[in-house]
PDB file of C-alpha atoms and ligand atoms in Angstrom:
ATOM      1  CA  MET E   1     -32.607 -24.051 -24.323  1.00 51.00           C
ATOM      2  CA  ALA E   2     -34.996 -24.370 -27.248  1.00 58.00           C
ATOM      3  CA  ILE E   3     -33.328 -23.992 -30.657  1.00 58.00           C
ATOM      4  CA  ASP E   4     -34.899 -21.406 -32.902  1.00 61.00           C
ATOM      5  CA  PRO E   5     -35.329 -23.134 -36.301  1.00 60.00           C
ATOM      6  CA  THR E   6     -35.085 -19.766 -38.123  1.00 62.00           C
ATOM      7  CA  HIS E   7     -31.542 -19.340 -36.771  1.00 58.00           C
ATOM      8  CA  ARG E   8     -30.356 -22.775 -37.615  1.00 55.00           C
ATOM      9  CA  GLY E   9     -27.176 -21.387 -39.182  1.00 55.00           C
ATOM     10  CA  ILE E  10     -26.079 -19.905 -35.857  1.00 57.00           C
ATOM     11  CA  TYR E  11     -26.787 -22.951 -33.796  1.00 61.00           C
ATOM     12  CA  SER E  12     -25.645 -25.616 -36.240  1.00 80.00           C
ATOM     13  CA  ALA E  13     -22.848 -27.644 -34.706  1.00 84.00           C
ATOM     14  CA  MET E  14     -21.696 -28.670 -38.163  1.00 87.00           C
ATOM     15  CA  ASP E  15     -21.324 -25.047 -39.301  1.00 86.00           C
ATOM     16  CA  MET E  16     -19.409 -24.172 -36.154  1.00 86.00           C
ATOM     17  CA  ASP E  17     -17.069 -27.113 -36.688  1.00 90.00           C
ATOM     18  CA  ILE E  18     -16.441 -26.114 -40.294  1.00 91.00           C
ATOM     19  CA  ARG E  19     -15.718 -22.484 -39.327  1.00 90.00           C
ATOM     20  CA  GLU E  20     -13.448 -23.484 -36.458  1.00 93.00           C
ATOM     21  CA  GLY E  21     -11.655 -25.983 -38.683  1.00 94.00           C
ATOM     22  CA  GLY E  22     -11.052 -23.244 -41.266  1.00 94.00           C
ATOM     23  CA  GLU E  23      -9.532 -20.956 -38.638  1.00 94.00           C
ATOM     24  CA  ILE E  24      -7.256 -23.704 -37.374  1.00 95.00           C
ATOM     25  CA  GLU E  25      -6.096 -24.561 -40.886  1.00 95.00           C
ATOM     26  CA  ALA E  26      -5.340 -20.894 -41.590  1.00 95.00           C
ATOM     27  CA  PHE E  27      -3.388 -20.648 -38.325  1.00 95.00           C
ATOM     28  CA  TYR E  28      -1.516 -23.836 -39.169  1.00 94.00           C
ATOM     29  CA  ALA E  29      -0.598 -22.519 -42.594  1.00 94.00           C
ATOM     30  CA  GLY E  30       0.734 -19.288 -41.115  1.00 93.00           C
ATOM     31  CA  HIS E  31       2.952 -20.967 -38.503  1.00 93.00           C
ATOM     32  CA  GLN E  32       5.154 -23.320 -40.459  1.00 93.00           C
ATOM     33  CA  GLU E  33       8.414 -21.392 -39.942  1.00 91.00           C
ATOM     34  CA  PRO E  34      10.049 -21.336 -36.465  1.00 90.00           C
ATOM     35  CA  ILE E  35      10.075 -17.959 -34.688  1.00 89.00           C
ATOM     36  CA  ALA E  36      13.595 -16.648 -34.027  1.00 85.00           C
ATOM     37  CA  ASP E  37      14.786 -16.985 -30.417  1.00 83.00           C
ATOM     38  CA  PRO E  38      15.100 -13.654 -28.581  1.00 81.00           C
ATOM     39  CA  ILE E  39      18.780 -12.701 -28.518  1.00 79.00           C
ATOM     40  CA  ASP E  40      18.527  -9.155 -27.205  1.00 74.00           C
ATOM     41  CA  TRP E  41      20.381 -10.129 -24.045  1.00 71.00           C
ATOM     42  CA  ILE E  42      23.466 -11.015 -26.110  1.00 72.00           C
ATOM     43  CA  ASN E  43      23.674  -7.399 -27.263  1.00 73.00           C
ATOM     44  CA  ALA E  44      23.095  -6.012 -23.750  1.00 71.00           C
ATOM     45  CA  PRO E  45      25.364  -3.141 -22.662  1.00 72.00           C
ATOM     46  CA  PRO E  46      28.567  -4.222 -20.926  1.00 74.00           C
ATOM     47  CA  LEU E  47      28.602  -4.789 -17.175  1.00 73.00           C
ATOM     48  CA  PRO E  48      29.728  -1.283 -16.056  1.00 74.00           C
ATOM     49  CA  GLN E  49      26.642   0.222 -17.663  1.00 74.00           C
ATOM     50  CA  ASN E  50      24.441  -2.122 -15.623  1.00 75.00           C
ATOM     51  CA  VAL E  51      25.995  -1.445 -12.244  1.00 81.00           C
ATOM     52  CA  LEU E  52      24.479   1.117  -9.897  1.00 81.00           C
ATOM     53  CA  LEU E  53      26.492   2.280  -6.907  1.00 85.00           C
ATOM     54  CA  THR E  54      24.714   3.405  -3.769  1.00 86.00           C
ATOM     55  CA  SER E  55      25.032   3.175  -0.004  1.00 88.00           C
ATOM     56  CA  VAL E  56      23.598   0.486   2.259  1.00 90.00           C
ATOM     57  CA  ASP E  57      21.654   3.208   4.096  1.00 89.00           C
ATOM     58  CA  LYS E  58      19.965   4.258   0.889  1.00 90.00           C
ATOM     59  CA  ILE E  59      19.011   0.704  -0.060  1.00 91.00           C
ATOM     60  CA  ILE E  60      17.573  -0.004   3.403  1.00 91.00           C
ATOM     61  CA  ASN E  61      15.672   3.287   3.436  1.00 91.00           C
ATOM     62  CA  TRP E  62      14.353   2.708  -0.079  1.00 92.00           C
ATOM     63  CA  SER E  63      13.137  -0.757   0.920  1.00 90.00           C
ATOM     64  CA  ARG E  64      11.491   0.508   4.069  1.00 90.00           C
ATOM     65  CA  ARG E  65       9.743   3.455   2.528  1.00 88.00           C
ATOM     66  CA  SER E  66       8.506   1.350  -0.397  1.00 90.00           C
ATOM     67  CA  SER E  67       6.751  -1.173   1.820  1.00 89.00           C
ATOM     68  CA  VAL E  68       5.321   0.586   4.857  1.00 91.00           C
ATOM     69  CA  TRP E  69       2.589  -1.629   6.282  1.00 92.00           C
ATOM     70  CA  PRO E  70       0.063   0.162   8.489  1.00 91.00           C
ATOM     71  CA  VAL E  71      -1.577  -1.429  11.489  1.00 90.00           C
ATOM     72  CA  THR E  72      -5.321  -0.890  11.482  1.00 79.00           C
ATOM     73  CA  PHE E  73      -6.299   1.613  14.149  1.00 84.00           C
ATOM     74  CA  GLY E  74      -9.539   3.263  13.111  1.00 88.00           C
ATOM     75  CA  LEU E  75     -11.334   4.771  16.098  1.00 89.00           C
ATOM     76  CA  ALA E  76     -14.026   7.077  14.702  1.00 90.00           C
ATOM     77  CA  CYS E  77     -15.130   9.129  11.699  1.00 91.00           C
ATOM     78  CA  CYS E  78     -11.576   9.765  10.409  1.00 91.00           C
ATOM     79  CA  ALA E  79     -11.251   6.015   9.865  1.00 91.00           C
ATOM     80  CA  ILE E  80     -13.792   6.215   7.033  1.00 93.00           C
ATOM     81  CA  GLU E  81     -11.460   8.552   5.151  1.00 92.00           C
ATOM     82  CA  MET E  82      -8.522   6.265   5.941  1.00 90.00           C
ATOM     83  CA  MET E  83     -10.411   3.294   4.463  1.00 90.00           C
ATOM     84  CA  CYS E  84     -11.323   5.423   1.464  1.00 91.00           C
ATOM     85  CA  THR E  85      -7.630   6.248   0.979  1.00 90.00           C
ATOM     86  CA  ALA E  86      -6.846   2.549   0.822  1.00 88.00           C
ATOM     87  CA  ALA E  87      -9.620   1.823  -1.686  1.00 89.00           C
ATOM     88  CA  SER E  88      -9.366   1.946  -5.457  1.00 87.00           C
ATOM     89  CA  ARG E  89      -9.979   5.659  -6.081  1.00 90.00           C
ATOM     90  CA  PHE E  90      -7.013   6.922  -4.024  1.00 89.00           C
ATOM     91  CA  ASP E  91      -5.174   3.601  -4.065  1.00 89.00           C
ATOM     92  CA  LEU E  92      -2.564   3.461  -1.305  1.00 87.00           C
ATOM     93  CA  ALA E  93      -1.221   0.382  -3.084  1.00 87.00           C
ATOM     94  CA  ARG E  94       0.693   2.829  -5.311  1.00 88.00           C
ATOM     95  CA  PHE E  95       2.997   3.376  -2.313  1.00 87.00           C
ATOM     96  CA  GLY E  96       3.443  -0.320  -1.476  1.00 84.00           C
ATOM     97  CA  MET E  97       0.992   0.110   1.388  1.00 83.00           C
ATOM     98  CA  GLU E  98      -2.043  -1.898   0.418  1.00 75.00           C
ATOM     99  CA  ILE E  99      -1.590  -4.363   3.238  1.00 82.00           C
ATOM    100  CA  PHE E 100      -3.202  -3.073   6.425  1.00 86.00           C
ATOM    101  CA  ARG E 101      -2.154  -5.521   9.082  1.00 85.00           C
ATOM    102  CA  ALA E 102      -4.371  -6.798  11.852  1.00 85.00           C
ATOM    103  CA  SER E 103      -1.269  -7.647  13.894  1.00 88.00           C
ATOM    104  CA  PRO E 104       1.093  -4.975  15.260  1.00 89.00           C
ATOM    105  CA  ARG E 105       3.976  -7.397  14.877  1.00 90.00           C
ATOM    106  CA  GLN E 106       3.692  -7.177  11.084  1.00 89.00           C
ATOM    107  CA  ALA E 107       3.286  -3.393  10.930  1.00 91.00           C
ATOM    108  CA  ASP E 108       5.636  -0.418  11.021  1.00 91.00           C
ATOM    109  CA  LEU E 109       3.172   2.461  10.702  1.00 93.00           C
ATOM    110  CA  MET E 110       0.283   3.231  13.008  1.00 93.00           C
ATOM    111  CA  ILE E 111      -2.358   5.478  11.456  1.00 92.00           C
ATOM    112  CA  VAL E 112      -4.424   6.559  14.437  1.00 92.00           C
ATOM    113  CA  ALA E 113      -7.646   7.723  12.826  1.00 92.00           C
ATOM    114  CA  GLY E 114     -10.366   8.975  15.117  1.00 90.00           C
ATOM    115  CA  THR E 115     -11.182  10.098  18.609  1.00 92.00           C
ATOM    116  CA  LEU E 116      -9.075   8.560  21.352  1.00 91.00           C
ATOM    117  CA  THR E 117     -10.685   8.220  24.759  1.00 91.00           C
ATOM    118  CA  TRP E 118      -8.762   7.679  27.984  1.00 92.00           C
ATOM    119  CA  LYS E 119     -10.511   4.337  28.235  1.00 91.00           C
ATOM    120  CA  MET E 120      -8.983   3.247  24.907  1.00 90.00           C
ATOM    121  CA  ALA E 121      -5.592   4.933  25.389  1.00 91.00           C
ATOM    122  CA  PRO E 122      -3.817   2.082  27.265  1.00 92.00           C
ATOM    123  CA  TRP E 123      -4.645  -0.329  24.450  1.00 91.00           C
ATOM    124  CA  LEU E 124      -3.341   2.059  21.831  1.00 92.00           C
ATOM    125  CA  ARG E 125      -0.096   2.281  23.777  1.00 93.00           C
ATOM    126  CA  ARG E 126       0.028  -1.493  24.103  1.00 93.00           C
ATOM    127  CA  ILE E 127      -0.397  -1.984  20.330  1.00 93.00           C
ATOM    128  CA  TYR E 128       2.332   0.619  19.750  1.00 93.00           C
ATOM    129  CA  ASP E 129       4.688  -1.183  22.141  1.00 94.00           C
ATOM    130  CA  GLN E 130       4.071  -4.458  20.304  1.00 94.00           C
ATOM    131  CA  MET E 131       5.168  -3.017  16.947  1.00 93.00           C
ATOM    132  CA  PRO E 132       8.807  -3.770  16.066  1.00 92.00           C
ATOM    133  CA  GLU E 133      11.332  -0.974  15.497  1.00 89.00           C
ATOM    134  CA  PRO E 134      11.607   1.095  13.415  1.00 91.00           C
ATOM    135  CA  LYS E 135       8.030   2.361  13.570  1.00 93.00           C
ATOM    136  CA  TRP E 136       6.164   5.546  12.808  1.00 94.00           C
ATOM    137  CA  VAL E 137       2.894   7.061  13.978  1.00 94.00           C
ATOM    138  CA  LEU E 138       0.552   9.266  11.998  1.00 94.00           C
ATOM    139  CA  ALA E 139      -2.120  11.217  13.914  1.00 93.00           C
ATOM    140  CA  MET E 140      -5.092  11.709  11.623  1.00 93.00           C
ATOM    141  CA  GLY E 141      -7.561  14.508  12.224  1.00 92.00           C
ATOM    142  CA  ALA E 142      -8.163  17.331  14.653  1.00 92.00           C
ATOM    143  CA  CYS E 143      -8.913  14.807  17.398  1.00 91.00           C
ATOM    144  CA  GLY E 144      -5.401  13.420  17.039  1.00 88.00           C
ATOM    145  CA  THR E 145      -3.817  16.850  17.208  1.00 90.00           C
ATOM    146  CA  SER E 146      -5.732  18.448  20.042  1.00 90.00           C
ATOM    147  CA  GLY E 147      -8.874  16.516  20.885  1.00 89.00           C
ATOM    148  CA  GLY E 148     -10.723  18.377  18.136  1.00 89.00           C
ATOM    149  CA  ILE E 149     -14.347  19.150  18.886  1.00 91.00           C
ATOM    150  CA  PHE E 150     -14.005  17.102  22.074  1.00 91.00           C
ATOM    151  CA  LYS E 151     -11.152  19.232  23.438  1.00 88.00           C
ATOM    152  CA  GLY E 152     -11.726  19.787  27.155  1.00 88.00           C
ATOM    153  CA  SER E 153     -13.893  16.709  27.468  1.00 90.00           C
ATOM    154  CA  TYR E 154     -13.270  14.578  30.545  1.00 93.00           C
ATOM    155  CA  SER E 155     -13.081  11.431  28.426  1.00 91.00           C
ATOM    156  CA  VAL E 156     -11.075  12.383  25.316  1.00 92.00           C
ATOM    157  CA  LEU E 157      -7.295  12.822  25.016  1.00 91.00           C
ATOM    158  CA  PRO E 158      -6.259  16.351  24.003  1.00 92.00           C
ATOM    159  CA  GLY E 159      -3.870  14.915  21.399  1.00 88.00           C
ATOM    160  CA  PHE E 160      -2.471  11.460  20.786  1.00 91.00           C
ATOM    161  CA  ASN E 161       1.025  12.654  21.747  1.00 90.00           C
ATOM    162  CA  LYS E 162       0.041  12.151  25.390  1.00 90.00           C
ATOM    163  CA  VAL E 163       0.502   8.411  24.874  1.00 92.00           C
ATOM    164  CA  VAL E 164       2.618   7.809  21.734  1.00 92.00           C
ATOM    165  CA  PRO E 165       5.238   9.856  19.833  1.00 94.00           C
ATOM    166  CA  ILE E 166       3.709  11.314  16.672  1.00 94.00           C
ATOM    167  CA  ASP E 167       5.743  11.600  13.472  1.00 93.00           C
ATOM    168  CA  VAL E 168       3.203  13.449  11.334  1.00 93.00           C
ATOM    169  CA  TYR E 169      -0.044  15.256  12.177  1.00 94.00           C
ATOM    170  CA  VAL E 170      -2.787  15.448   9.551  1.00 93.00           C
ATOM    171  CA  PRO E 171      -5.080  18.463  10.073  1.00 92.00           C
ATOM    172  CA  GLY E 172      -8.786  18.356   9.230  1.00 91.00           C
ATOM    173  CA  CYS E 173     -12.070  17.093  10.583  1.00 92.00           C
ATOM    174  CA  PRO E 174     -11.889  14.747   8.875  1.00 91.00           C
ATOM    175  CA  PRO E 175      -8.852  15.186   6.610  1.00 93.00           C
ATOM    176  CA  ARG E 176      -9.445  14.283   2.985  1.00 93.00           C
ATOM    177  CA  PRO E 177      -7.669  11.233   1.544  1.00 92.00           C
ATOM    178  CA  GLU E 178      -5.282  13.566  -0.328  1.00 93.00           C
ATOM    179  CA  ALA E 179      -4.161  14.983   3.035  1.00 93.00           C
ATOM    180  CA  LEU E 180      -3.503  11.492   4.372  1.00 93.00           C
ATOM    181  CA  ILE E 181      -1.523  10.635   1.239  1.00 93.00           C
ATOM    182  CA  LYS E 182       0.555  13.815   1.743  1.00 93.00           C
ATOM    183  CA  ALA E 183       1.232  12.704   5.326  1.00 93.00           C
ATOM    184  CA  VAL E 184       2.287   9.279   4.085  1.00 92.00           C
ATOM    185  CA  THR E 185       4.777  10.874   1.686  1.00 92.00           C
ATOM    186  CA  ASP E 186       6.067  12.957   4.612  1.00 93.00           C
ATOM    187  CA  ILE E 187       6.679   9.683   6.464  1.00 93.00           C
ATOM    188  CA  HIS E 188       8.558   8.441   3.389  1.00 92.00           C
ATOM    189  CA  ASP E 189      10.719  11.591   3.487  1.00 92.00           C
ATOM    190  CA  LYS E 190      11.499  10.944   7.154  1.00 92.00           C
ATOM    191  CA  ILE E 191      12.476   7.362   6.396  1.00 92.00           C
ATOM    192  CA  GLU E 192      14.803   8.476   3.613  1.00 90.00           C
ATOM    193  CA  LYS E 193      16.714  10.702   6.044  1.00 88.00           C
ATOM    194  CA  MET E 194      17.445   7.841   8.452  1.00 87.00           C
ATOM    195  CA  HIS E 195      20.888   6.243   8.899  1.00 87.00           C
ATOM    196  CA  PRO E 196      20.044   2.608   9.730  1.00 84.00           C
ATOM    197  CA  THR E 197      23.675   1.428   9.643  1.00 85.00           C
ATOM    198  CA  ARG E 198      24.803   3.940  12.262  1.00 79.00           C
ATOM    199  CA  LYS E 199      24.294   3.500  15.963  1.00 71.00           C
ATOM    200  CA  ALA E 200      22.488   6.268  17.841  1.00 64.00           C
ATOM    201  CA  GLY E 201      24.867   9.128  18.619  1.00 61.00           C
ATOM    202  CA  GLU E 202      27.399   8.289  15.884  1.00 62.00           C
TER     203      GLU E 202
HETATM  204  S1  SF4 L 301     -11.187  14.820  13.690  1.00 70.03           S
HETATM  205 FE1  SF4 L 301     -13.353  15.087  13.186  1.00 70.03          FE
HETATM  206  S2  SF4 L 301     -13.746  13.467  11.681  1.00 70.03           S
HETATM  207 FE2  SF4 L 301     -11.850  12.922  12.746  1.00 70.03          FE
HETATM  208  S3  SF4 L 301     -12.461  11.606  14.423  1.00 70.03           S
HETATM  209 FE3  SF4 L 301     -12.388  13.693  15.215  1.00 70.03          FE
HETATM  210  S4  SF4 L 301     -14.494  14.436  15.010  1.00 70.03           S
HETATM  211 FE4  SF4 L 301     -14.306  12.638  13.678  1.00 70.03          FE
END
């Protein structure tokens, strides 16, 4: 880069050194006394005030609902809204859900977003079967509820519940991201009502 002689003051290495040296000397002069060590922890409240009692069920449910990882299952137009929900504006990360998994073995929520054809249905069921328990399924859009605008078609399922159990249905064609977020919080409510330490029937 050519140096502009009329701006020599800006580009002069000597001037920059002098200014930087002045700043360092001022900093040095202002930091001659040691800073007191933080001792707040010594004055912390006694142990009973720091103990929180709860049940194992509540802790497990809290952990599960705070880290629901969805498996990616976008099938059609609804998937665009699902992706939008995960992006910065609606920010699913607020719910501990930013990690959409490409493997069913690392996921506990299936968001089925789109139109499900009979040709695709066996593979949806297979992915569902590969997810570990406990797991939840969210049917996104009118197609998931009833087949939507394709209801009666020879090739489209009239509702995802023909092949997998659905925990929450999200109406709309397509549903807005806010509707999907509401459905996610409904899933959280379901999780909080579970009793993971009890066997079925107890
Ligand atoms: S519900 Fe509407 S937006 Fe969603 S997949 Fe079906 S046709 Fe597309």
